[in-house]
Short mmCIF file of C-alpha atoms in Angstrom, two decimals:
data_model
loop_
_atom_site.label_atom_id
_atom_site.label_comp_id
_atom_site.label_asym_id
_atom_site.label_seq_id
_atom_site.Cartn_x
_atom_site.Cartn_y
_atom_site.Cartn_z
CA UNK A 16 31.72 62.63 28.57
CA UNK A 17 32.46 62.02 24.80
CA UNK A 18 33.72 58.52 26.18
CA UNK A 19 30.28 57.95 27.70
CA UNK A 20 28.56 59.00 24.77
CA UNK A 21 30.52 56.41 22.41
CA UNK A 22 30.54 53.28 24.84
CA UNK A 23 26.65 54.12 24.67
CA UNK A 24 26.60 54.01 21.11
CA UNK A 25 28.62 51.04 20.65
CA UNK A 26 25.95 49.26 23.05
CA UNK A 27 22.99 50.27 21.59
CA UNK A 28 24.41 48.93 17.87
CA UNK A 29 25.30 45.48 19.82
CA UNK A 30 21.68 45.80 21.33
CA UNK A 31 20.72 46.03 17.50
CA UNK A 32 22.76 43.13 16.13
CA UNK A 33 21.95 40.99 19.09
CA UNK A 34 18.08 41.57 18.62
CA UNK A 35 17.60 41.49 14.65
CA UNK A 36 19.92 38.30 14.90
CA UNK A 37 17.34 36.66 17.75
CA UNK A 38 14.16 37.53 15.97
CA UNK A 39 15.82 36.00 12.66
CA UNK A 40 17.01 32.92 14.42
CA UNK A 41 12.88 32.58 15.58
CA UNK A 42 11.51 32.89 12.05
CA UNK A 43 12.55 29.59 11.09
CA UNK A 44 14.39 27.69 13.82
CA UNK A 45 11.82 25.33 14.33
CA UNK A 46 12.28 24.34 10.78
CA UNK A 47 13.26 20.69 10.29
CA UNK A 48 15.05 19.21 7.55
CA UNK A 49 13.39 17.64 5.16
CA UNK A 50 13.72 13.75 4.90
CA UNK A 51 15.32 13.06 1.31
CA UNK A 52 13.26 12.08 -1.94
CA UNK A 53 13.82 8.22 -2.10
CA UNK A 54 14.97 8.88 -6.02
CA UNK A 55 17.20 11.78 -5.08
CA UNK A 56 19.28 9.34 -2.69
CA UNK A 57 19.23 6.79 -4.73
CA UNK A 58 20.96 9.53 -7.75
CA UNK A 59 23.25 10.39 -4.96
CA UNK A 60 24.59 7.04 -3.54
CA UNK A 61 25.01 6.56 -7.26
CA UNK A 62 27.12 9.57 -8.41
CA UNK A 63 29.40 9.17 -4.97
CA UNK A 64 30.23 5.28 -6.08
CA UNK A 65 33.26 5.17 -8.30
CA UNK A 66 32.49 1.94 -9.51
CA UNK A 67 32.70 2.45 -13.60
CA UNK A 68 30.02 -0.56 -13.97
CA UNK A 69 27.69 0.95 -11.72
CA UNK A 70 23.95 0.73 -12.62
CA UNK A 71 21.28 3.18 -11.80
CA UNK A 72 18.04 1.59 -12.02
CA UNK A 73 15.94 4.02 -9.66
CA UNK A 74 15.57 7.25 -12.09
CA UNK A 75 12.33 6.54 -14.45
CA UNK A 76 13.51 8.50 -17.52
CA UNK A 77 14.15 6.28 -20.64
CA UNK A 78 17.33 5.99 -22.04
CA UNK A 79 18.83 4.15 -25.03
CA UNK A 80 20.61 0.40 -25.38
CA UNK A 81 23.65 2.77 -24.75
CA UNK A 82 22.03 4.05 -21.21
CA UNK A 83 22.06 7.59 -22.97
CA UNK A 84 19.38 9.94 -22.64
CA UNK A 85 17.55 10.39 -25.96
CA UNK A 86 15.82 13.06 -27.87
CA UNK A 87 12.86 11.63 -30.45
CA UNK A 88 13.91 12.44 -33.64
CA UNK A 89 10.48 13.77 -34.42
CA UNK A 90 10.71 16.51 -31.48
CA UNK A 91 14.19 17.71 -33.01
CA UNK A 92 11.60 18.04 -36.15
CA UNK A 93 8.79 19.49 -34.50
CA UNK A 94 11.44 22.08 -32.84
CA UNK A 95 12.96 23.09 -35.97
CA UNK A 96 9.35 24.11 -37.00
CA UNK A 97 8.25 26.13 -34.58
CA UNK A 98 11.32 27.60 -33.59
CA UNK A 99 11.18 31.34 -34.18
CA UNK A 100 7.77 31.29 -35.54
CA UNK A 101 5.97 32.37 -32.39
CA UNK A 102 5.95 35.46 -30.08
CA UNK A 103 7.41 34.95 -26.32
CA UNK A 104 4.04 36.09 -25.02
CA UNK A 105 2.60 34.79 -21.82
CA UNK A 106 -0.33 32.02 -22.59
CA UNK A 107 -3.48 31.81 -21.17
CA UNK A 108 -4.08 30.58 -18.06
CA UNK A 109 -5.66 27.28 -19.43
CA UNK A 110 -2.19 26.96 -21.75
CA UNK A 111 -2.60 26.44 -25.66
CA UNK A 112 -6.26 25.74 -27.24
CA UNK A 113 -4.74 24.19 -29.91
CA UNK A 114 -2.43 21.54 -27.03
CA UNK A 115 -5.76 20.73 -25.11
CA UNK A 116 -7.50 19.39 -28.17
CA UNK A 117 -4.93 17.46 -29.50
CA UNK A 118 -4.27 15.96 -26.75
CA UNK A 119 -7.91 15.17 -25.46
CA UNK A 120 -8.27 13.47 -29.05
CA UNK A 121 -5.04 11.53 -28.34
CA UNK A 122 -6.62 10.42 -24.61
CA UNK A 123 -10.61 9.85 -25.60
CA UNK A 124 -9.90 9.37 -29.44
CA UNK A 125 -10.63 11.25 -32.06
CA UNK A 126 -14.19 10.84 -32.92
CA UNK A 127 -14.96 10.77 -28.66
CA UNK A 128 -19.01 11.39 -28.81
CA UNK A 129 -17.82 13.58 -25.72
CA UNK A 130 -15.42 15.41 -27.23
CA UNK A 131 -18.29 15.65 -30.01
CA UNK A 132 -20.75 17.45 -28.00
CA UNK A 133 -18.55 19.93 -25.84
CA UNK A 134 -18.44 17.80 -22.64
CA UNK A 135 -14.79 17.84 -22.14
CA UNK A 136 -13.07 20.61 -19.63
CA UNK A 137 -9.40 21.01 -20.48
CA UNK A 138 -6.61 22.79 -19.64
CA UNK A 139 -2.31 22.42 -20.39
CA UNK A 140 -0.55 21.51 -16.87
CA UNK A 141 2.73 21.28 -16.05
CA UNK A 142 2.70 17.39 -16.45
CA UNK A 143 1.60 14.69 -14.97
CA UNK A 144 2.41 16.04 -10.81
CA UNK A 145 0.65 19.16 -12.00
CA UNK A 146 -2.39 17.40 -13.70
CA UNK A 147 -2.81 15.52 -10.74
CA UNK A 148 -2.52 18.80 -8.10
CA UNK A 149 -5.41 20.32 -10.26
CA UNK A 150 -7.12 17.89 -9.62
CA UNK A 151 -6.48 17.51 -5.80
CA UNK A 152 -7.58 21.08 -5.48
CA UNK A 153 -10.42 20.66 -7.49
CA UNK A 154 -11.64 17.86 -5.36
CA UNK A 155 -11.04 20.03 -2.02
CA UNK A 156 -12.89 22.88 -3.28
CA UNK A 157 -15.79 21.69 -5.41
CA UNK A 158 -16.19 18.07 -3.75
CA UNK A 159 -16.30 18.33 -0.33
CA UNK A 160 -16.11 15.18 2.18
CA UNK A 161 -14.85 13.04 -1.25
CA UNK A 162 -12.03 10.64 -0.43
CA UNK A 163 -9.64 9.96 -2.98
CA UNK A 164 -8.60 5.87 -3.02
CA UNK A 165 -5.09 5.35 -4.30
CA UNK A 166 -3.64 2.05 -5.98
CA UNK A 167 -1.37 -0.17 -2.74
CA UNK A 168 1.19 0.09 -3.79
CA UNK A 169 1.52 3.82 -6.14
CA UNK A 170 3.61 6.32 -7.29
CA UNK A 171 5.24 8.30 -4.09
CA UNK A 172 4.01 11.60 -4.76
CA UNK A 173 0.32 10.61 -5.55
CA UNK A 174 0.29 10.93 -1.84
CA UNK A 175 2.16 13.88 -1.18
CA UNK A 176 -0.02 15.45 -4.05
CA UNK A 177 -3.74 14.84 -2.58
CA UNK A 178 -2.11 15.16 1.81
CA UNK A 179 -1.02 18.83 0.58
CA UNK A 180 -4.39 19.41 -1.10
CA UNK A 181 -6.25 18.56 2.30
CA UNK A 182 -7.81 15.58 0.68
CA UNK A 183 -8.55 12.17 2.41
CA UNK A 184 -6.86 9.31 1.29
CA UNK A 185 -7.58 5.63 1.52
CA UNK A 186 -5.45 2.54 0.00
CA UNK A 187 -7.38 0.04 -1.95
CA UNK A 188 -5.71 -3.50 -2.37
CA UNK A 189 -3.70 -4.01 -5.98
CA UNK A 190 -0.82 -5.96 -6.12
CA UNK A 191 -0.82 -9.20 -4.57
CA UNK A 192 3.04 -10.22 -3.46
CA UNK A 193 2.50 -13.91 -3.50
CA UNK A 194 1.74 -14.06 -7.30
CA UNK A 195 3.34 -10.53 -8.50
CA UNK A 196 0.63 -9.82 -9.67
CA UNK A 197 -3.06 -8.36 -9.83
CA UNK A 198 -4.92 -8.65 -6.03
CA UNK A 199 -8.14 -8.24 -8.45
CA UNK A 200 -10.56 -9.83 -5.79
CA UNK A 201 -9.09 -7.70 -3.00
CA UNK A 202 -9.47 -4.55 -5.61
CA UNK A 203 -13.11 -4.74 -6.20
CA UNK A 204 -13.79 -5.85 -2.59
CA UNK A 205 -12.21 -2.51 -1.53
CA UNK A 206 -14.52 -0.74 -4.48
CA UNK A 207 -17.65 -2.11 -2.84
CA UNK A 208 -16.59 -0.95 0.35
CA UNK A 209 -15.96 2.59 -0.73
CA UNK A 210 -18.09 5.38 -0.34
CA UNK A 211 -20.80 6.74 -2.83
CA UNK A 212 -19.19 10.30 -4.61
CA UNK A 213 -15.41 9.08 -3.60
CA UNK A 214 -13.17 9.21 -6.31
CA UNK A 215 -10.67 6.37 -7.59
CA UNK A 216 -7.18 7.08 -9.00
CA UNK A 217 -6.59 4.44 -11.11
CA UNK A 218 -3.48 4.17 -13.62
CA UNK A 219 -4.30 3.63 -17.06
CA UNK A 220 -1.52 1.56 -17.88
CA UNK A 221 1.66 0.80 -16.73
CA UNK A 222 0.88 1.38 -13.15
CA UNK A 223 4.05 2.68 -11.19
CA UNK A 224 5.43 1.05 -9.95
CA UNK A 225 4.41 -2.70 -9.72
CA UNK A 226 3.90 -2.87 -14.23
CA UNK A 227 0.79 -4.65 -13.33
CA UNK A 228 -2.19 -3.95 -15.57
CA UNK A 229 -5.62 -5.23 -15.18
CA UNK A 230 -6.50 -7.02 -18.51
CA UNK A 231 -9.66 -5.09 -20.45
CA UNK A 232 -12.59 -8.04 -18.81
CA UNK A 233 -11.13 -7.09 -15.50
CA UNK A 234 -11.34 -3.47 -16.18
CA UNK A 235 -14.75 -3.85 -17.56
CA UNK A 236 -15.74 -5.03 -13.83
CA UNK A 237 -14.32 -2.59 -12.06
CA UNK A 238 -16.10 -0.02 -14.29
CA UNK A 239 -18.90 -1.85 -13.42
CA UNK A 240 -18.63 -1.27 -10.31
CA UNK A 241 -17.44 1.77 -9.81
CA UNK A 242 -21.09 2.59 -12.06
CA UNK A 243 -22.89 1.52 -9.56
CA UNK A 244 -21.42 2.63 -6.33
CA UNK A 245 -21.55 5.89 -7.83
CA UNK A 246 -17.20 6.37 -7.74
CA UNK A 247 -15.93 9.08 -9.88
CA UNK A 248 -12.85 7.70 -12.13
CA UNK A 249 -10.21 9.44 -12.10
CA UNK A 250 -7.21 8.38 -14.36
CA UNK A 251 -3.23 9.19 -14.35
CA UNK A 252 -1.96 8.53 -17.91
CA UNK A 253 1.79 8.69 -17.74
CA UNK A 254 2.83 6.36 -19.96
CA UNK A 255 0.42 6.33 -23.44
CA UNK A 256 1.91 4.59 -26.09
CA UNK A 257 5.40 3.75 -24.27
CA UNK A 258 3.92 0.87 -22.40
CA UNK A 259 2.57 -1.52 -25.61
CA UNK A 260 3.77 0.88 -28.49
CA UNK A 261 0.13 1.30 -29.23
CA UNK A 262 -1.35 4.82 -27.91
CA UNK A 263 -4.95 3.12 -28.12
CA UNK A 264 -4.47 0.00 -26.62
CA UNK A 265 -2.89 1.81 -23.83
CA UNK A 266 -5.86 3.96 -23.51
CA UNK A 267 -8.29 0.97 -23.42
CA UNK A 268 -9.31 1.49 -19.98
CA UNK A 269 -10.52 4.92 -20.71
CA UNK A 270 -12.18 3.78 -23.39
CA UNK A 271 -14.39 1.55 -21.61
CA UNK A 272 -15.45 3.69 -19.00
CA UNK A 273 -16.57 6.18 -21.25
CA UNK A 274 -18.60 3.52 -23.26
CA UNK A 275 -20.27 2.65 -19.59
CA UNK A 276 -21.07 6.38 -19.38
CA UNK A 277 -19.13 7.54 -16.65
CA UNK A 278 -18.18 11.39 -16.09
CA UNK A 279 -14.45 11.38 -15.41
CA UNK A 280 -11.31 12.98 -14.62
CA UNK A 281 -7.52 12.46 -16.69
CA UNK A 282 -4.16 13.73 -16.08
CA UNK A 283 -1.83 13.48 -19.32
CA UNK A 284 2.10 13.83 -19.20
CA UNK A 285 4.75 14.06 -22.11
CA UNK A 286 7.66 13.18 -20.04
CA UNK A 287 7.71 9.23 -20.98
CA UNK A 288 5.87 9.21 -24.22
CA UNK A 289 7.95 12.40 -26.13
CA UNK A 290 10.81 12.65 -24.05
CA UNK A 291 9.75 16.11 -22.92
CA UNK A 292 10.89 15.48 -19.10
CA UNK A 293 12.17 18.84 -19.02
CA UNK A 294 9.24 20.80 -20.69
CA UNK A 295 6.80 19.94 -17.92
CA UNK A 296 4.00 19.51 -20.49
CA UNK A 297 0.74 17.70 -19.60
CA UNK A 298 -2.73 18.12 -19.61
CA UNK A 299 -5.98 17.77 -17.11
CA UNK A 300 -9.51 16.90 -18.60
CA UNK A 301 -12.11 16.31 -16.78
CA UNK A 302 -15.19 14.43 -18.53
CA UNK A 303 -18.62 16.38 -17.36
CA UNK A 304 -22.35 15.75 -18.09
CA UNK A 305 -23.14 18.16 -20.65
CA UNK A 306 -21.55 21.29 -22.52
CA UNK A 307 -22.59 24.01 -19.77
CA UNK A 308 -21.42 22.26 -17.02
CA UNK A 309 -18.32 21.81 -18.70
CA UNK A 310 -17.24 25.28 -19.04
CA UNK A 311 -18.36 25.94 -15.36
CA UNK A 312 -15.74 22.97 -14.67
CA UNK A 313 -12.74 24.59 -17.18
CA UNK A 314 -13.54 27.76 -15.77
CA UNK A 315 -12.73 26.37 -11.74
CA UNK A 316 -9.84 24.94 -13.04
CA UNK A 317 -8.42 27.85 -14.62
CA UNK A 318 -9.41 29.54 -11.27
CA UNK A 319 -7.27 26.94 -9.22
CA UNK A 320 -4.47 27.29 -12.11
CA UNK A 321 -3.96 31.02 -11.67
CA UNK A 322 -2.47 31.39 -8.02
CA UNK A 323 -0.68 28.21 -8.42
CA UNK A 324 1.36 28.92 -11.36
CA UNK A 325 -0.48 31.50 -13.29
CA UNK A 326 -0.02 29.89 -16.75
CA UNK A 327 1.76 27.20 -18.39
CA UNK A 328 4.80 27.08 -20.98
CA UNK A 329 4.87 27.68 -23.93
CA UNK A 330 7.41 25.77 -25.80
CA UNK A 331 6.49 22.08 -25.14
CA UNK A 332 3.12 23.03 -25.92
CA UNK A 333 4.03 24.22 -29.70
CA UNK A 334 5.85 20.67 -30.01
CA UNK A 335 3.23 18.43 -28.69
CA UNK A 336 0.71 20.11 -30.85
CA UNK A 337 2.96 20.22 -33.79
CA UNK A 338 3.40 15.92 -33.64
CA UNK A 339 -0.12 15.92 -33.02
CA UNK A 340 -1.70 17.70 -35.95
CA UNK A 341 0.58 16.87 -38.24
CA UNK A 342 -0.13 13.52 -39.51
CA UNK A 343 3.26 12.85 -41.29
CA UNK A 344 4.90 13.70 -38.43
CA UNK A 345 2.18 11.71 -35.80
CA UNK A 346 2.98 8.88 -37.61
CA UNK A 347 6.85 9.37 -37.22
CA UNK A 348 6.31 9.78 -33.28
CA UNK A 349 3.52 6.56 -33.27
CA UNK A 350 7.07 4.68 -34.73
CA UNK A 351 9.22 6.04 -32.16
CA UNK A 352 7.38 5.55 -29.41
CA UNK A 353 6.91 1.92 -30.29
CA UNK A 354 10.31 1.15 -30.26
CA UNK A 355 10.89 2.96 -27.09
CA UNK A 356 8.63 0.06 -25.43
CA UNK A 357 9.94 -2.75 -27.81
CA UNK A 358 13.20 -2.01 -26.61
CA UNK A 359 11.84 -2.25 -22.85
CA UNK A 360 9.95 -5.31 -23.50
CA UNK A 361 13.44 -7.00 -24.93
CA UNK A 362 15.33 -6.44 -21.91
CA UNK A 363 12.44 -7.86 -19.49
CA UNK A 364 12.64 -10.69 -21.95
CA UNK A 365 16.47 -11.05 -21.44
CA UNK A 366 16.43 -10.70 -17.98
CA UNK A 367 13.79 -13.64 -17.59
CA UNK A 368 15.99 -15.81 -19.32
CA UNK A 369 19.00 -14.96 -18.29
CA UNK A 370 17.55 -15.80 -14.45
CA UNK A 371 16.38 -18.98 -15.81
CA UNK A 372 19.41 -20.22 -17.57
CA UNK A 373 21.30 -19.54 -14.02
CA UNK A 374 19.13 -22.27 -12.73
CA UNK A 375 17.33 -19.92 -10.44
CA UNK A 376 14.83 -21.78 -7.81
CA UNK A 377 12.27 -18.53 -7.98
CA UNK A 378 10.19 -18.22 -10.79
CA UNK A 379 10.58 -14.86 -12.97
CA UNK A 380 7.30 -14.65 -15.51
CA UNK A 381 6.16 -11.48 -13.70
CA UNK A 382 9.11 -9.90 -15.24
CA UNK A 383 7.78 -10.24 -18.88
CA UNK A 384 3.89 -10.53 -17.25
CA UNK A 385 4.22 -6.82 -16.26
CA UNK A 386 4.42 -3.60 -18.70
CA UNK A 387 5.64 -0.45 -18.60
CA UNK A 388 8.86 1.37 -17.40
CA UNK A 389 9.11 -0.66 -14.41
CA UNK A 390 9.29 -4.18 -12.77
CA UNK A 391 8.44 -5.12 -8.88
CA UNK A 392 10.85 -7.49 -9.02
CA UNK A 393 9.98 -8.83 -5.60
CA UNK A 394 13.49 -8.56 -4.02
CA UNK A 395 13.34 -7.27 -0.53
CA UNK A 396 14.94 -3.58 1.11
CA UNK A 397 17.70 -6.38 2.12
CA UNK A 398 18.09 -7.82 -1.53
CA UNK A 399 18.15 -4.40 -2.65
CA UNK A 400 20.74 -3.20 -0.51
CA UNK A 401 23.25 -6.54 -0.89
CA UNK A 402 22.56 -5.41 -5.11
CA UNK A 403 24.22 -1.91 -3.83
CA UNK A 404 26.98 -2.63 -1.22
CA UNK A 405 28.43 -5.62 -3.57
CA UNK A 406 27.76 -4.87 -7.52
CA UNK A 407 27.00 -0.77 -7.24
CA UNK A 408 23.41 -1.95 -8.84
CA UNK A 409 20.54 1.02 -7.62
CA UNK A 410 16.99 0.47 -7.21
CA UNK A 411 14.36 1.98 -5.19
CA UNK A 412 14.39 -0.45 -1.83
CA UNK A 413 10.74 -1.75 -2.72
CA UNK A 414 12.51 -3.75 -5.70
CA UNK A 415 11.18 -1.66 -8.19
CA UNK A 416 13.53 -1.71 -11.10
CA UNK A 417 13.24 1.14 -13.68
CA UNK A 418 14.42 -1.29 -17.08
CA UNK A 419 15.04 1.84 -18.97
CA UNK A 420 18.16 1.64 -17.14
CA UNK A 421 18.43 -1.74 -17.97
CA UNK A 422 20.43 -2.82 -22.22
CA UNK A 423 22.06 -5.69 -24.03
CA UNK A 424 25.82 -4.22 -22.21
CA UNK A 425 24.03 -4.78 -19.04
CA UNK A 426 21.69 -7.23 -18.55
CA UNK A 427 24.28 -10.11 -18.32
CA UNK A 428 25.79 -8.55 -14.65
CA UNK A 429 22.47 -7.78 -13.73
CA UNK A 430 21.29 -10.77 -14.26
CA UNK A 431 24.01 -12.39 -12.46
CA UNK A 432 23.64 -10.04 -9.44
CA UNK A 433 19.73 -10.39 -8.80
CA UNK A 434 20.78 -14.37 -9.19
CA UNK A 435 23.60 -14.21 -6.37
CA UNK A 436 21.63 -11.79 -3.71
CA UNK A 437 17.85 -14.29 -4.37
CA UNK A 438 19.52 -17.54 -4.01
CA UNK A 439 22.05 -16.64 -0.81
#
C-alpha cells in the first residue's frame, strides 16, 4: 500500500513538471527570431574578421584621423562643472526646463518671434529615435487618418518608428541614382500629390543616408508647397553643426519655413553634434499657432512621455545646457564641432581624388557634392560585398559609406579597393 501511495506521488509530480513545462513552451513558442539590425551585422562580420587592416565603415559614430572614438574637449569641461553639483533626483516628465530652451534657441535661433511669444511645445527625449517616437504617437493620437511621407531612400528606423506607432507611411521620391543626387522634380511632384493635413519628414541637413541636401531656393519651393497643400513639416535634426561646421547654416531649412509661417514639428539629437551617443539626449518641439495651444500640445506630449519612459536623464541634460548657456564655453563647442565636419569634408575630398588619379572611368563629384556623415557612394549590394570578401572593407550593402570611419591612414586602400571592385 505505501508502494501505491509513492508511485502515485511520483506521477502526480511528473504530471506537474510535464504540464507547467507545456504551458511554458505555449507562451512564446510561436515567437520568431528576429531578423538582425543591418548595422549590428555589419559590427559583427567586422569583429569576427582577423584582418588587422580591416575597415568598418557601417557604424555612424564619428571618430578621429586615428579611427578613435572621441570625447569634445568642451563636454570633459562641461562635466567637470556639473559634476557633484546636482541632486540624483528624478526629472520631470518633460526633462530639464533649462535643456528645452537652450536647445529650441539653438534649433529656431535665438531671437525666434515664436519662441518670443510662447508658441513653442518642448520637451527633453531620449535623442533623436525618441524625438521621433513622440512624435509618431502624437500623430496617432491627436491626428487621426494623417500619413506620414518619408524621404526614398531614409534612415532604417524612421520606418520602424512611425509602423510601431500605427501610422501610415508613404515614400516620396529624393535621390535620383542616375545623377547621385537630388530627384527635386520627382520630390515636389510627390508633395502635390499628397494629401491635405499629411505630414512630411524631411531631414534638415545631412539626410541619412544619401548626404544629399536640397540647396536653400529648392527648399524655399518645397515650403512653398507644402504651404499650400496644407502639409505639416516635420523635421529630424541629427546632425546641426557637424554637417557644414555652422549650426545656422545647417538649420537654414527651418529657418525658412518658419519665415513662410508654417506650424511645425522638430526632433533634436546630441549624439553627432556633442558626442553624447551614450547619453541619449535630444529634444522634441513642436511649433503651434499661439501660446494656449501650445501648452495643450506640451501637455499631450508629456502625456505620451510618461508610460513610455516616464522621464528623461539627467546627466546629458546638465551638459548640453551647460555648453549652451555658457557663452565661453558655446563658443569652444561652435570650434569643435567645426572641425569635426572639416575633418569629414577632407577625407571626401581625398577620396575623390584619389579615385580620379587611379584613372577611374566613373565620375566621383557626388562624393564631395554630398554633406554630412555619410556618402551613397553608388556601389551596388555586389560591389559592397566584393569590398568585404577581398579587402575586409564594411559598409551597409546600399553603398552607404559612414566617412567618419574613413582618415589620412586609410583612405589610400580604400581608395584603391572601391577602384578595383567599380572597374572589374
Amino acid at each position: 500500500m505505501a508502494l501505491l501511495r509513492q508511485t502515485h506521488r511520483c506521477l502526480l509530480h511528473q504530471n506537474r513538471n510535464f504540464s507547467a513545462s507545456a504551458l511554458a513552451q505555449t507562451w512564446f513558442g510561436n515567437v520568431e527570431q528576429a531578423p538582425k539590425d543591418p548595422i549590428l551585422g555589419i559590427t559583427e562580420a567586422f569583429l569576427a574578421d582577423d584582418n588587422p587592416k580591416k575597415m568598418n565603415l557601417g557604424v555612424g559614430a564619428y571618430r578621429d584621423d586615428n579611427g578613435k572614438p572621441v570625447v569634445l574637449d568642451v563636454v570633459r569641461q562641461a562635466e567637470d562643472i556639473v559634476a557633484g553639483n546636482n541632486f540624483m533626483e528624478y526629472l520631470p516628465i518633460g526633462g530639464l526646463k533649462e535643456f528645452n530652451q537652450v536647445s529650441i534657441k539653438l534649433a529656431y535661433g535665438d531671437n525666434a518671434q515664436a519662441i518670443q511669444d510662447a508658441r513653442v511645445a518642448a520637451v527633453q527625449s531620449l535623442s533623436g529615435t525618441g524625438s521621433c517616437r513622440l512624435m509618431a504617437e502624437f500623430m496617432h493620437r491627436w491626428m487621426p487618418g494623417s500619413k506620414v511621407h518619408i524621404t526614398k531612400p531614409t534612415w532604417s528606423n524612421h520606418h520602424n518608428i512611425f509602423r510601431d506607432a500605427g501610422v501610415e507611411k508613404k515614400e516620396y521620391r529624393y535621390y535620383k541614382p542616375s545623377t547621385k543626387g537630388l530627384d527635386f522634380e520627382g520630390l515636389i511632384d510627390d508633395l502635390k500629390a499628397a494629401s491635405p493635413k499629411d505630414v512630411v519628414l524631411l531631414h534638415a541637413c545631412a539626410h541619412n543616408p544619401t548626404g544629399v541636401d536640397p540647396t536653400p531656393e529648392q527648399w524655399k519651393e518645397i515650403s512653398s508647397v507644402m504651404k499650400q497643400k496644407q502639409l505639416f513639416p516635420f523635421f529630424d535634426m541629427a546632425y546641426q553643426g557637424f554637417a557644414s561646421g555652422d549650426c545656422e547654416r545647417d538649420a537654414q531649412a527651418i529657418n525658412i519655413f518658419m519665415e513662410d509661417g508654417h506650424a511645425l514639428g522638430c526632433s533634436q539629437s546630441y549624439a553627432k553634434n556633442m558626442g553624447l551617443y551614450g547619453q541619449r539626449i535630444g529634444c522634441f518641439s513642436i511649433v503651434a499657432e499661439d501660446p494656449k495651444e501650445a501648452v495643450k500640445v506640451e501637455s499631450q506630449m508629456k502625456a505620451i512621455a510618461r508610460p513610455m519612459y516616464s522621464n528623461p536623464p539627467l546627466h546629458g541634460a546638465l551638459i548640453v545646457s551647460q555648453i549652451l548657456k555658457d557663452n565661453k564655453l558655446k563658443q569652444q563647442w561652435y570650434k569643435e564641432v567645426k572641425g569635426m565636419a572639416e575633418r569629414i569634408i577632407s577625407v571626401r575630398q581625398s577620396l575623390k581624388e584619389n579615385l580620379e588619379s587611379l584613372g577611374s572611368p566613373h565620375k566621383w563629384d557626388h562624393i564631395t557634392e554630398q554633406i554630412g556623415m555619410f556618402c551613397f557612394s553608388g556601389m551596388t549590394p555586389e560591389q559592397v560585398d566584393k569590398l568585404a570578401q577581398d579587402y575586409s572593407i564594411y559598409m551597409t550593402r546600399n553603398g552607404r559609406i559612414s566617412m567618419a570611419g574613413v582618415n589620412s591612414q586609410n583612405v589610400g586602400p580604400l581608395s584603391e579597393a572601391i577602384h578595383k571592385v567599380t572597374t572589374q
